[in-house]
Amino acid sequence: MDLDSLYQEIILDHYRTPHHAGLREPFEAEVHHVNPTCGDEVTLRVHLDGVTVVDVSYAAEGCSISQASASVMTDLVIGKPLPEALEAHAAFLELMQGKGQVEPDEDVLEDGIAFAGVAKFPARVKCALLSWMAFKDAALQAQGVSS
Amino acid sequence: MDGLLPDLDVIRKDFPILERTLDGGHKLVYLDSANTSQKPQVVIDAMVDHLERHNANIARAMHQLGAESTAAFEGARDTVAAFLNAPSRDEVIFTKNASEALNLVARTVPLGPGDRVVITEMEHHSNIVPWQLATERAGAELRWFGITDDGELDLSNIDELLVPGTKVVALTWVSNMLGTINPVAEIARRAHEVGAVVVLDASQAAPQLPIDVQAVGADFVAFTGHKVTGPTGIGVLWGRSELLNAYPPFLGGGEMIATVTMEKSTWAPIPHKFEAGTPPIVEAVGLGAALDYLSHIGLDAIHAHEVAITRYLLAGLASVSGVSVLGPLDAARRGGAVSFELAGVHPHDVAQLLDSRGIAVRAGHHCAKPAHRRFGVQASTRASSYLYTEPAEIDALIDGLEYTKSYFKVG
């Protein structure tokens, strides 16, 4: 397996300097997700204003892939209308479950396309999805609170 | 290097998988034996031979193959009994794995409101969760020994923990995460003073230490086949006859009964009382062959090999800046599983980098989350050796860690 296809420079950059890290207020929903096989954890909060994702804040412990994925995810969804953020979620999920056969759309996933190589490492797919799943869970809960 | 098995090259040839070449043309460096051991040809052949020539159900087939299969299965029980120095072969119960063996005890030991069960903070989840379930069910209390900063059991409060009303003391013989060898005979003696039943998880001990259930003074000892060069799907619970006779059955089903009416059933004598349904027959045959193989080499010699390799591994890890080992640093006082952190690189990333060079280690919490939490660590990388591990493989690991550091630009 080609390591450099997994550890893209963009991923390592996000790992070293994660964006939007830390837990902030206000928020309408907070979730805690774990990857039970490896112990990676994320606590994640979502703040919505109407349908707009105003803030996503998080405290995560885990490997480079899971940390970088959280950072990229927040870049993609903060400031977006929730339906658009959930579309990005769906596109990322499709990419991760595509076994390396899915061609990512940079317009939708931006830095997230760097994770295309992760899809070829089945053991690491869950790492990349951890914060995305937490975001969807929290966003839907937050939407329920505000509506 | 003193202590290595004298015929290491020959022993390595017994394990066909060690010839594997992995992606990228890398030779396999297998340092995940505490997770599961590799299998010698003699185990593979014993299982294939049984399936090719002797396969039949046991104890109920009234034909020659049935008799052969039963003899092979019960012969494996004799081998296990000898391996453990058990007073009676009837005290050896075959289970699916060590988890099932521990659950068997936790489900059948009499516990009531106000009773106490004592475990330790360094247990594998399989010796924590069954006791959480059992104490919740019974309204009993669960307490535990802590861990010292050096990775040993903290026995300073043993008088406070082991009090009358303590019904069970369950602990691991050798920690799967820290490698610590616990003073199980001494703890068993203290536990018996308050009338507690002593349950030992020997999953990591059985592969590398001589096990004498009589000398250690335990009431139950559990281990799993796949870590002693045997197959998966088979574990062992040894228990003292008087307790096994007194406890109720665990699972109900075929072959565990004396007689059945629509209203009521009575139980077969031990061990069959605890072996409901068709057991893992060929797996038992494989386990018997594995224990014969280990006994032929000698557990004392295997232990000496593990100590020598572990000492070399600990010295190698000490030479890599940024590595910190979790657990005792004296190879003579620990098992061959060594967990460590590498500053600035997550264990998954360490394992991924090592895997890219053909080196198999484990990364994560190793089913010992409380022990990791004790040291403020979420996950670790674990390298674990066995009787087939050679010093060159440790060298490959150490080189791989330096490569990992340069790849992630740390240290």
Coordinates of C-alpha atoms in Angstrom, one line a residue, chain B residues 34 112 117 143 157 170 206 212 246 254 256 327 330-331 364:
Chain B
A34 CA -0.3 -11.4 22.4
G112 CA -26.2 -12.3 46.6
V117 CA -16.4 -9.2 44.0
R143 CA -14.3 -3.3 43.9
N157 CA -5.1 -1.6 50.5
A170 CA -10.8 -12.4 39.8
A206 CA -0.4 -19.8 29.5
D212 CA 0.5 -25.3 37.7
A246 CA -21.9 -27.4 43.3
G254 CA -27.5 -31.4 24.3
M256 CA -25.0 -31.7 29.4
G327 CA 4.5 -1.2 32.4
D330 CA 12.5 -5.4 34.1
A331 CA 12.1 -8.1 31.5
G364 CA -5.4 0.9 20.3

